[in-house]
Amino acid sequence: MTAIYLDWNATAPLSAVARAAWLSAQDDAWGNPGSVHDQGQRARHAIDQAKATCARVLCCRTNELIVTSGGTEANALAIHAAAESASANGGNAALILASAIDHSSVLRNAELYGRLVKLPVDQQGRLHPQVVQEAMKDKPALVCFQFANNELGTRQDVSALVAAVRAVSPQTRVLLDCAQGAGKAIIDLRALDVDFSSIAGHKFGAPKGVGLLYVKNGVRLPPLIAGGRQQQDRRSGTEDAAGITALAAALSAAATHAEEEDIRQRLLLESAFARIVRDLPQAQWLAHAAERLPNTLSLAHPGIANETLVMRLDLAGIAVSTGAACMAARGEQSHVIAALGIAPDLARGVIRVSIGSTTTVADLDVFVATYVREVRALVR
Ligand SMILES: Cc1ncc(COP(=O)(O)O)c(C=O)c1O
C-alpha cells in the first residue's frame, strides 16, 4: 500500500473542493445542457459559471475555452486545427515544430497530422529563442512548447519564445502545453499571447477525464469528431457539467493558494535534496539551474537502474516514477532525459519526485531516509 504519494505530476488525488463541487453538480446539474427544459438549463448554467471561473483564473474570455477530456485531447485538437488550416492553404503536410521534451500527446499528434521537426533543448531543458527563430525560416504552421516540463519541472521563457515566432512569421500558430503549469503557477493567457493552450484537470485535483483547450478568439478550430455541434461545433459530445464544475473549483482553489504553496513546496524539496546530497555526494538534481515548477525534483544517481529503485521505493510504501506515467508503463526510457544529453549511466538512474498540497515534511523525511538506504544498497 502506498503510504507516501510523491507522483503528483502523473496525477493528483481528487481535491476536497473538487469532490464537493462534482457531487453537488451531479445532484443538481445532471441534465443535458443542450435541453431547453429547466433540468437542462441548470447544467448549462453550471457550465457557464465554471467556464467563467476558469476564464478569470487563466486571464482569457469564456468563449475562448473548450472543455475536453484532458490534456491529450486538447493538444490533438489544436495540432489538428493548425495542420489542417495550413495544408488547406499550401497542399503539403504542415510543418510543425515542437521542443524535443514535449509530451507524447504533442509529438505523436504532430507526426500524425503534419511533418514534425523537434527542436533541441539545453541541459536544463530550456528551449532557446534563437533555436526557434532559426527554425522559423521554413515558416511552420505551428510551434509547440510547454509552460513547464512534466519530468524536469523546467519552465520555458514563454514570452521570449512567442516573440521569436511572431518576429519571423505572424501567421504561424503557437500551442502552449500548460498541462503541468495550470494549478501550480499563475498563468495569464492573454499576456502570453499564444493561440492555443492545453490544460489537464487531473494534474491539479479535478477528476480524470476533464480538461480545457484555450483557443484565442479569431483562431479557427475545426472539430476532430463530428457530432451534435456542441461547443460552437468545435468539440461535439454532451458536455460534462459536473466535470467542468469540479475543474473550476480545483483551479480556483489552486490559484488562491499558489503563492504560499510555491514557497512551501520549494523549501520542502530543497531541504530534502540537501540532506540526500550530504549522504550521497554523487546525487544530482537535474535542471536545477532552470526556472522551475516548485513541486518537481528530477533526482539522478549514477550506477543504479531507475526501474529497480522505483520498485524498491514502492515496496517501502513510497510512490515516485521514472518519468511520464504513460512511458513508464511500457518500460520506455524517457525522451525528455535523453534530450538533455547527459551521461547514459546518470540517465539510467533518474527518478521523478513530484509533490503537492498535501505533502508534508514528514513524508519527505521518510523519502530521504528510504532513498538513501535503497541507493546505497543498489550501488555496489
Ligand atoms: C506536459 C503534459 N502534456 C499533456 C499531458 C496529457 O494530459 P492528459 O493526461 O490529461 O491527457 C500530460 C500528462 O501527463 C502532460 O504532463
Short mmCIF file of C-alpha atoms and ligand atoms in Angstrom, two decimals:
data_model
loop_
_atom_site.label_atom_id
_atom_site.label_comp_id
_atom_site.label_asym_id
_atom_site.label_seq_id
_atom_site.Cartn_x
_atom_site.Cartn_y
_atom_site.Cartn_z
CA MET A 1 0.00 0.00 0.00
CA THR A 2 1.24 3.47 -0.86
CA ALA A 3 1.71 5.48 2.31
CA ILE A 4 3.51 8.40 0.71
CA TYR A 5 2.45 9.67 -2.69
CA LEU A 6 5.17 11.67 -4.48
CA ASP A 7 3.95 11.37 -8.07
CA TRP A 8 1.69 14.41 -8.42
CA ASN A 9 2.89 15.16 -11.96
CA ALA A 10 1.42 11.83 -13.05
CA THR A 11 -1.86 12.73 -11.42
CA ALA A 12 -3.07 14.43 -8.27
CA PRO A 13 -5.60 12.99 -5.83
CA LEU A 14 -9.10 14.42 -6.13
CA SER A 15 -9.15 17.59 -4.03
CA ALA A 16 -11.82 18.12 -1.36
CA VAL A 17 -13.19 21.22 -3.13
CA ALA A 18 -13.35 19.44 -6.49
CA ARG A 19 -15.09 16.46 -4.92
CA ALA A 20 -17.70 18.64 -3.22
CA ALA A 21 -18.30 20.64 -6.42
CA TRP A 22 -18.55 17.46 -8.51
CA LEU A 23 -21.05 15.80 -6.16
CA SER A 24 -23.24 18.85 -5.92
CA ALA A 25 -23.27 19.30 -9.73
CA GLN A 26 -24.11 15.61 -10.18
CA ASP A 27 -27.09 16.10 -7.89
CA ASP A 28 -28.26 19.39 -9.29
CA ALA A 29 -26.88 19.89 -12.81
CA TRP A 30 -27.14 16.39 -14.25
CA GLY A 31 -29.36 17.36 -17.21
CA ASN A 32 -28.24 17.57 -20.80
CA PRO A 33 -27.02 21.16 -21.24
CA GLY A 34 -28.48 21.15 -24.75
CA SER A 35 -32.02 20.59 -23.45
CA VAL A 36 -34.32 23.59 -23.26
CA HIS A 37 -36.14 22.48 -20.10
CA ASP A 38 -35.17 23.57 -16.63
CA GLN A 39 -33.12 20.46 -15.85
CA GLY A 40 -31.04 21.02 -18.97
CA GLN A 41 -30.66 24.72 -18.30
CA ARG A 42 -29.32 24.02 -14.82
CA ALA A 43 -26.49 22.08 -16.44
CA ARG A 44 -25.95 24.87 -18.99
CA HIS A 45 -25.80 27.43 -16.19
CA ALA A 46 -23.32 25.31 -14.20
CA ILE A 47 -21.07 25.01 -17.27
CA ASP A 48 -21.25 28.74 -17.98
CA GLN A 49 -20.39 29.55 -14.39
CA ALA A 50 -17.50 27.08 -14.33
CA LYS A 51 -16.06 28.36 -17.60
CA ALA A 52 -16.32 31.95 -16.33
CA THR A 53 -14.33 30.95 -13.24
CA CYS A 54 -11.66 29.25 -15.36
CA ALA A 55 -11.50 32.25 -17.71
CA ARG A 56 -10.99 34.57 -14.75
CA VAL A 57 -8.16 32.44 -13.33
CA LEU A 58 -6.47 31.95 -16.70
CA CYS A 59 -7.00 35.55 -17.86
CA CYS A 60 -8.92 34.87 -21.05
CA ARG A 61 -12.52 35.05 -22.30
CA THR A 62 -15.13 32.42 -21.54
CA ASN A 63 -15.78 31.78 -25.24
CA GLU A 64 -12.07 31.03 -25.72
CA LEU A 65 -12.31 27.88 -23.57
CA ILE A 66 -13.38 24.48 -24.88
CA VAL A 67 -13.99 21.64 -22.45
CA THR A 68 -12.11 18.49 -23.44
CA SER A 69 -11.39 15.11 -21.90
CA GLY A 70 -7.94 16.28 -20.80
CA GLY A 71 -4.55 17.47 -21.99
CA THR A 72 -4.12 14.85 -24.70
CA GLU A 73 -7.35 15.72 -26.47
CA ALA A 74 -6.68 19.45 -26.12
CA ASN A 75 -3.24 19.06 -27.73
CA ALA A 76 -4.64 16.87 -30.51
CA LEU A 77 -7.44 19.33 -31.31
CA ALA A 78 -5.03 22.25 -31.55
CA ILE A 79 -2.46 20.40 -33.66
CA HIS A 80 -5.13 19.06 -35.98
CA ALA A 81 -6.56 22.57 -36.42
CA ALA A 82 -3.26 24.25 -37.22
CA ALA A 83 -2.17 21.45 -39.54
CA GLU A 84 -5.47 21.35 -41.41
CA SER A 85 -5.59 25.11 -42.00
CA ALA A 86 -2.01 25.12 -43.29
CA SER A 87 -2.34 22.13 -45.60
CA ALA A 88 -5.64 23.51 -46.95
CA ASN A 89 -3.67 26.62 -47.98
CA GLY A 90 -0.49 25.02 -49.27
CA GLY A 91 -1.43 21.42 -50.14
CA ASN A 92 1.57 19.77 -48.38
CA ALA A 93 1.71 18.27 -44.89
CA ALA A 94 2.06 21.16 -42.48
CA LEU A 95 5.43 21.74 -40.84
CA ILE A 96 5.15 21.58 -37.04
CA LEU A 97 7.99 22.50 -34.69
CA ALA A 98 7.97 21.14 -31.16
CA SER A 99 10.53 21.07 -28.39
CA ALA A 100 12.25 17.69 -28.07
CA ILE A 101 10.90 17.39 -24.49
CA ASP A 102 7.25 17.93 -25.37
CA HIS A 103 4.74 15.37 -24.15
CA SER A 104 3.96 12.41 -26.41
CA SER A 105 0.45 13.81 -26.96
CA VAL A 106 2.13 16.72 -28.77
CA LEU A 107 4.89 14.81 -30.55
CA ARG A 108 2.69 11.96 -31.75
CA ASN A 109 -0.17 14.16 -32.94
CA ALA A 110 2.30 16.42 -34.72
CA GLU A 111 3.61 13.34 -36.57
CA LEU A 112 0.05 12.22 -37.29
CA TYR A 113 -1.29 15.49 -38.69
CA GLY A 114 1.84 17.16 -40.02
CA ARG A 115 5.58 16.95 -40.51
CA LEU A 116 7.30 17.17 -37.14
CA VAL A 117 10.69 18.77 -36.57
CA LYS A 118 11.97 18.53 -32.99
CA LEU A 119 13.88 21.46 -31.55
CA PRO A 120 16.77 20.72 -29.16
CA VAL A 121 16.86 21.96 -25.58
CA ASP A 122 19.88 22.67 -23.38
CA GLN A 123 21.00 20.54 -20.40
CA GLN A 124 18.48 22.33 -18.17
CA GLY A 125 15.61 21.50 -20.54
CA ARG A 126 15.35 25.07 -21.83
CA LEU A 127 14.31 25.83 -25.40
CA HIS A 128 16.20 28.90 -26.57
CA PRO A 129 14.51 31.66 -28.59
CA GLN A 130 17.46 31.70 -31.03
CA VAL A 131 16.83 28.00 -31.79
CA VAL A 132 13.17 28.79 -32.53
CA GLN A 133 14.00 31.85 -34.58
CA GLU A 134 16.49 29.89 -36.68
CA ALA A 135 13.94 27.11 -37.34
CA MET A 136 11.28 29.66 -38.27
CA LYS A 137 12.88 30.26 -41.68
CA ASP A 138 10.83 27.33 -43.04
CA LYS A 139 7.58 29.09 -41.99
CA PRO A 140 5.99 26.34 -39.88
CA ALA A 141 2.24 26.16 -39.42
CA LEU A 142 2.60 25.59 -35.71
CA VAL A 143 5.21 25.86 -32.96
CA CYS A 144 4.64 23.84 -29.77
CA PHE A 145 6.35 24.10 -26.42
CA GLN A 146 5.49 23.68 -22.78
CA PHE A 147 4.80 26.07 -19.98
CA ALA A 148 6.66 23.57 -17.79
CA ASN A 149 8.04 20.11 -18.32
CA ASN A 150 6.39 17.12 -16.65
CA GLU A 151 9.64 15.32 -15.80
CA LEU A 152 12.07 18.13 -15.05
CA GLY A 153 9.77 20.92 -13.93
CA THR A 154 11.73 23.28 -16.23
CA ARG A 155 9.70 26.35 -17.16
CA GLN A 156 10.17 27.91 -20.56
CA ASP A 157 10.53 31.62 -21.19
CA VAL A 158 7.18 31.70 -22.95
CA SER A 159 7.13 35.41 -23.83
CA ALA A 160 10.58 35.27 -25.43
CA LEU A 161 9.68 32.13 -27.40
CA VAL A 162 6.39 33.61 -28.63
CA ALA A 163 8.24 36.80 -29.64
CA ALA A 164 10.74 34.68 -31.61
CA VAL A 165 7.85 33.10 -33.55
CA ARG A 166 5.94 36.33 -34.16
CA ALA A 167 9.07 38.21 -35.29
CA VAL A 168 9.51 35.90 -38.27
CA SER A 169 6.02 34.65 -39.12
CA PRO A 170 2.91 36.31 -37.68
CA GLN A 171 0.66 33.66 -39.27
CA THR A 172 2.36 30.72 -37.50
CA ARG A 173 0.25 29.40 -34.63
CA VAL A 174 1.65 28.74 -31.15
CA LEU A 175 0.49 25.90 -28.90
CA LEU A 176 1.50 26.19 -25.25
CA ASP A 177 1.06 22.96 -23.30
CA CYS A 178 0.06 24.09 -19.82
CA ALA A 179 -0.83 20.62 -18.53
CA GLN A 180 1.89 20.89 -15.88
CA GLY A 181 1.64 24.62 -15.31
CA ALA A 182 -2.03 25.11 -14.52
CA GLY A 183 -2.74 24.75 -10.82
CA LYS A 184 0.96 25.08 -9.98
CA ALA A 185 1.78 28.55 -11.29
CA ILE A 186 -0.07 31.72 -12.23
CA ILE A 187 -0.94 31.67 -15.93
CA ASP A 188 -2.04 34.77 -17.82
CA LEU A 189 -3.01 33.53 -21.27
CA ARG A 190 -3.76 36.96 -22.68
CA ALA A 191 -0.34 38.29 -21.69
CA LEU A 192 1.40 35.18 -23.04
CA ASP A 193 -0.20 35.81 -26.46
CA VAL A 194 -0.40 32.16 -27.56
CA ASP A 195 -3.02 30.81 -29.99
CA PHE A 196 -3.77 27.53 -28.21
CA SER A 197 -3.15 26.24 -24.73
CA SER A 198 -3.96 22.88 -23.16
CA ILE A 199 -4.93 22.13 -19.58
CA ALA A 200 -5.39 18.79 -17.79
CA GLY A 201 -7.69 18.92 -14.75
CA HIS A 202 -6.41 15.77 -13.07
CA LYS A 203 -2.99 17.32 -12.60
CA PHE A 204 -4.36 19.75 -10.00
CA GLY A 205 -7.09 17.86 -8.17
CA ALA A 206 -10.00 17.74 -10.63
CA PRO A 207 -11.36 14.34 -11.68
CA LYS A 208 -9.68 12.50 -14.55
CA GLY A 209 -11.35 12.94 -17.92
CA VAL A 210 -11.78 16.70 -18.00
CA GLY A 211 -9.51 19.41 -19.37
CA LEU A 212 -9.56 22.62 -21.34
CA LEU A 213 -8.32 23.90 -24.64
CA TYR A 214 -7.84 27.64 -24.92
CA VAL A 215 -8.32 28.92 -28.47
CA LYS A 216 -7.63 32.60 -28.96
CA ASN A 217 -10.59 34.45 -30.44
CA GLY A 218 -10.29 34.59 -34.22
CA VAL A 219 -8.32 31.32 -34.49
CA ARG A 220 -10.16 28.59 -36.40
CA LEU A 221 -10.76 25.24 -34.73
CA PRO A 222 -12.36 22.57 -36.94
CA PRO A 223 -13.75 19.61 -34.97
CA LEU A 224 -11.85 16.33 -34.75
CA ILE A 225 -15.02 14.33 -34.24
CA ALA A 226 -18.29 15.17 -35.98
CA GLY A 227 -21.42 15.08 -33.87
CA GLY A 228 -24.10 17.23 -32.25
CA ARG A 229 -22.20 20.52 -32.78
CA GLN A 230 -21.79 21.28 -29.08
CA GLN A 231 -19.30 23.96 -28.03
CA GLN A 232 -19.82 26.04 -31.20
CA ASP A 233 -19.25 22.92 -33.32
CA ARG A 234 -15.65 22.79 -32.16
CA ARG A 235 -15.99 19.77 -29.85
CA SER A 236 -19.07 17.62 -30.16
CA GLY A 237 -20.45 15.41 -27.41
CA THR A 238 -22.72 16.04 -24.43
CA GLU A 239 -20.84 18.33 -22.06
CA ASP A 240 -19.92 17.12 -18.59
CA ALA A 241 -21.27 19.81 -16.25
CA ALA A 242 -20.02 18.08 -13.11
CA GLY A 243 -16.53 17.57 -14.53
CA ILE A 244 -16.01 21.18 -15.57
CA THR A 245 -17.56 22.44 -12.32
CA ALA A 246 -15.06 20.34 -10.36
CA LEU A 247 -12.19 21.52 -12.57
CA ALA A 248 -13.14 25.16 -11.99
CA ALA A 249 -13.27 24.62 -8.23
CA ALA A 250 -9.87 22.92 -8.19
CA LEU A 251 -8.28 25.55 -10.45
CA SER A 252 -9.64 28.42 -8.44
CA ALA A 253 -8.52 26.88 -5.12
CA ALA A 254 -5.06 26.21 -6.52
CA ALA A 255 -4.78 29.82 -7.72
CA THR A 256 -5.78 31.12 -4.29
CA HIS A 257 -3.00 29.15 -2.59
CA ALA A 258 -0.43 29.30 -5.43
CA GLU A 259 2.00 31.73 -3.82
CA GLU A 260 2.19 30.11 -0.40
CA GLU A 261 2.33 26.61 -1.92
CA ASP A 262 5.14 27.71 -4.22
CA ILE A 263 7.29 28.75 -1.27
CA ARG A 264 6.35 25.73 0.86
CA GLN A 265 6.95 23.14 -1.85
CA ARG A 266 10.26 24.68 -2.97
CA LEU A 267 11.53 24.61 0.61
CA LEU A 268 10.44 21.00 1.10
CA LEU A 269 12.32 19.81 -1.98
CA GLU A 270 15.41 21.96 -1.43
CA SER A 271 15.72 20.68 2.11
CA ALA A 272 15.18 17.06 1.03
CA PHE A 273 17.83 17.32 -1.68
CA ALA A 274 20.34 18.99 0.66
CA ARG A 275 20.04 16.02 3.02
CA ILE A 276 20.28 13.50 0.18
CA VAL A 277 23.42 15.01 -1.28
CA ARG A 278 25.05 15.12 2.16
CA ASP A 279 24.71 11.34 2.37
CA LEU A 280 25.05 10.58 -1.35
CA PRO A 281 27.51 13.10 -2.82
CA GLN A 282 27.01 11.78 -6.37
CA ALA A 283 23.27 12.57 -6.35
CA GLN A 284 22.21 15.28 -8.80
CA TRP A 285 19.11 17.43 -9.21
CA LEU A 286 18.64 17.67 -12.96
CA ALA A 287 17.66 21.04 -14.43
CA HIS A 288 18.08 22.68 -11.05
CA ALA A 289 19.54 25.84 -12.59
CA ALA A 290 16.45 26.49 -14.73
CA GLU A 291 13.32 28.41 -13.75
CA ARG A 292 11.29 25.55 -12.35
CA LEU A 293 7.94 24.43 -11.05
CA PRO A 294 8.02 24.41 -7.24
CA ASN A 295 6.95 20.78 -6.91
CA THR A 296 9.31 18.77 -9.12
CA LEU A 297 12.65 17.15 -8.29
CA SER A 298 14.33 15.21 -11.07
CA LEU A 299 16.74 13.17 -8.97
CA ALA A 300 19.63 11.28 -10.56
CA HIS A 301 22.28 8.96 -9.22
CA PRO A 302 24.89 7.07 -11.27
CA GLY A 303 25.29 3.31 -11.02
CA ILE A 304 21.64 2.38 -10.43
CA ALA A 305 18.68 1.32 -12.58
CA ASN A 306 15.74 3.64 -12.02
CA GLU A 307 13.07 0.93 -12.57
CA THR A 308 14.59 -1.15 -9.76
CA LEU A 309 14.77 1.83 -7.47
CA VAL A 310 11.16 2.83 -8.16
CA MET A 311 10.06 -0.74 -7.37
CA ARG A 312 12.03 -0.82 -4.12
CA LEU A 313 10.60 2.53 -3.07
CA ASP A 314 7.14 1.24 -3.89
CA LEU A 315 7.69 -1.79 -1.67
CA ALA A 316 8.63 0.66 1.08
CA GLY A 317 5.30 2.46 0.52
CA ILE A 318 6.59 5.42 -1.49
CA ALA A 319 5.21 6.25 -4.94
CA VAL A 320 7.60 8.01 -7.33
CA SER A 321 8.20 7.47 -11.02
CA THR A 322 10.91 7.01 -13.61
CA GLY A 323 9.29 9.71 -15.76
CA ALA A 324 5.98 10.28 -17.54
CA ALA A 325 3.49 7.63 -16.39
CA CYS A 326 2.48 6.79 -19.98
CA MET A 327 6.11 5.95 -20.89
CA ALA A 328 6.98 4.28 -17.58
CA ALA A 329 4.04 1.89 -18.02
CA ARG A 330 5.70 0.49 -21.15
CA GLY A 331 9.21 0.48 -19.68
CA GLU A 332 10.36 3.04 -22.27
CA GLN A 333 13.32 5.25 -21.49
CA SER A 334 12.41 8.89 -21.21
CA HIS A 335 12.83 11.02 -24.35
CA VAL A 336 12.99 14.03 -22.02
CA ILE A 337 16.06 12.78 -20.17
CA ALA A 338 17.59 11.62 -23.48
CA ALA A 339 17.19 15.16 -24.85
CA LEU A 340 19.39 16.56 -22.07
CA GLY A 341 22.44 14.76 -23.43
CA ILE A 342 23.68 13.65 -20.01
CA ALA A 343 25.92 10.61 -19.41
CA PRO A 344 23.99 7.34 -20.03
CA ASP A 345 24.87 5.96 -16.58
CA LEU A 346 23.36 9.03 -14.91
CA ALA A 347 20.33 8.99 -17.24
CA ARG A 348 19.58 5.38 -16.19
CA GLY A 349 19.36 6.47 -12.57
CA VAL A 350 16.79 9.30 -12.82
CA ILE A 351 13.59 9.32 -10.81
CA ARG A 352 10.93 12.00 -10.69
CA VAL A 353 9.73 13.16 -7.30
CA SER A 354 6.70 15.45 -7.57
CA ILE A 355 4.80 16.77 -4.60
CA GLY A 356 1.55 18.59 -3.95
CA SER A 357 -0.64 20.43 -1.50
CA THR A 358 -0.98 17.57 1.00
CA THR A 359 2.70 16.53 1.01
CA THR A 360 4.23 17.04 4.45
CA VAL A 361 7.69 17.46 5.96
CA ALA A 362 7.29 14.01 7.50
CA ASP A 363 6.60 12.50 4.04
CA LEU A 364 9.88 13.89 2.75
CA ASP A 365 11.79 12.80 5.86
CA VAL A 366 10.73 9.22 5.17
CA PHE A 367 11.50 9.60 1.47
CA VAL A 368 15.02 10.93 2.11
CA ALA A 369 15.90 8.14 4.55
CA THR A 370 14.48 5.44 2.27
CA TYR A 371 16.08 6.82 -0.90
CA VAL A 372 19.50 6.98 0.74
CA ARG A 373 19.15 3.45 2.09
CA GLU A 374 17.96 1.97 -1.23
CA VAL A 375 20.54 3.74 -3.38
CA ARG A 376 23.32 2.58 -1.06
CA ALA A 377 22.00 -0.96 -1.40
CA LEU A 378 21.91 -0.73 -5.19
CA VAL A 379 25.28 0.95 -5.82
CA ARG A 380 27.81 -1.74 -5.22
C1 LIG B 1 3.02 18.08 -20.25
C2 LIG B 1 1.81 17.21 -20.44
N1 LIG B 1 1.02 17.40 -21.52
C3 LIG B 1 -0.06 16.64 -21.74
C4 LIG B 1 -0.43 15.64 -20.87
C5 LIG B 1 -1.64 14.79 -21.17
O1 LIG B 1 -2.70 15.11 -20.31
P1 LIG B 1 -3.88 14.06 -20.03
O2 LIG B 1 -3.31 13.03 -19.15
O3 LIG B 1 -4.92 14.89 -19.32
O4 LIG B 1 -4.37 13.56 -21.31
C6 LIG B 1 0.35 15.40 -19.74
C7 LIG B 1 0.00 14.30 -18.82
O5 LIG B 1 0.83 13.52 -18.41
C8 LIG B 1 1.50 16.21 -19.52
O6 LIG B 1 2.27 16.03 -18.46
#
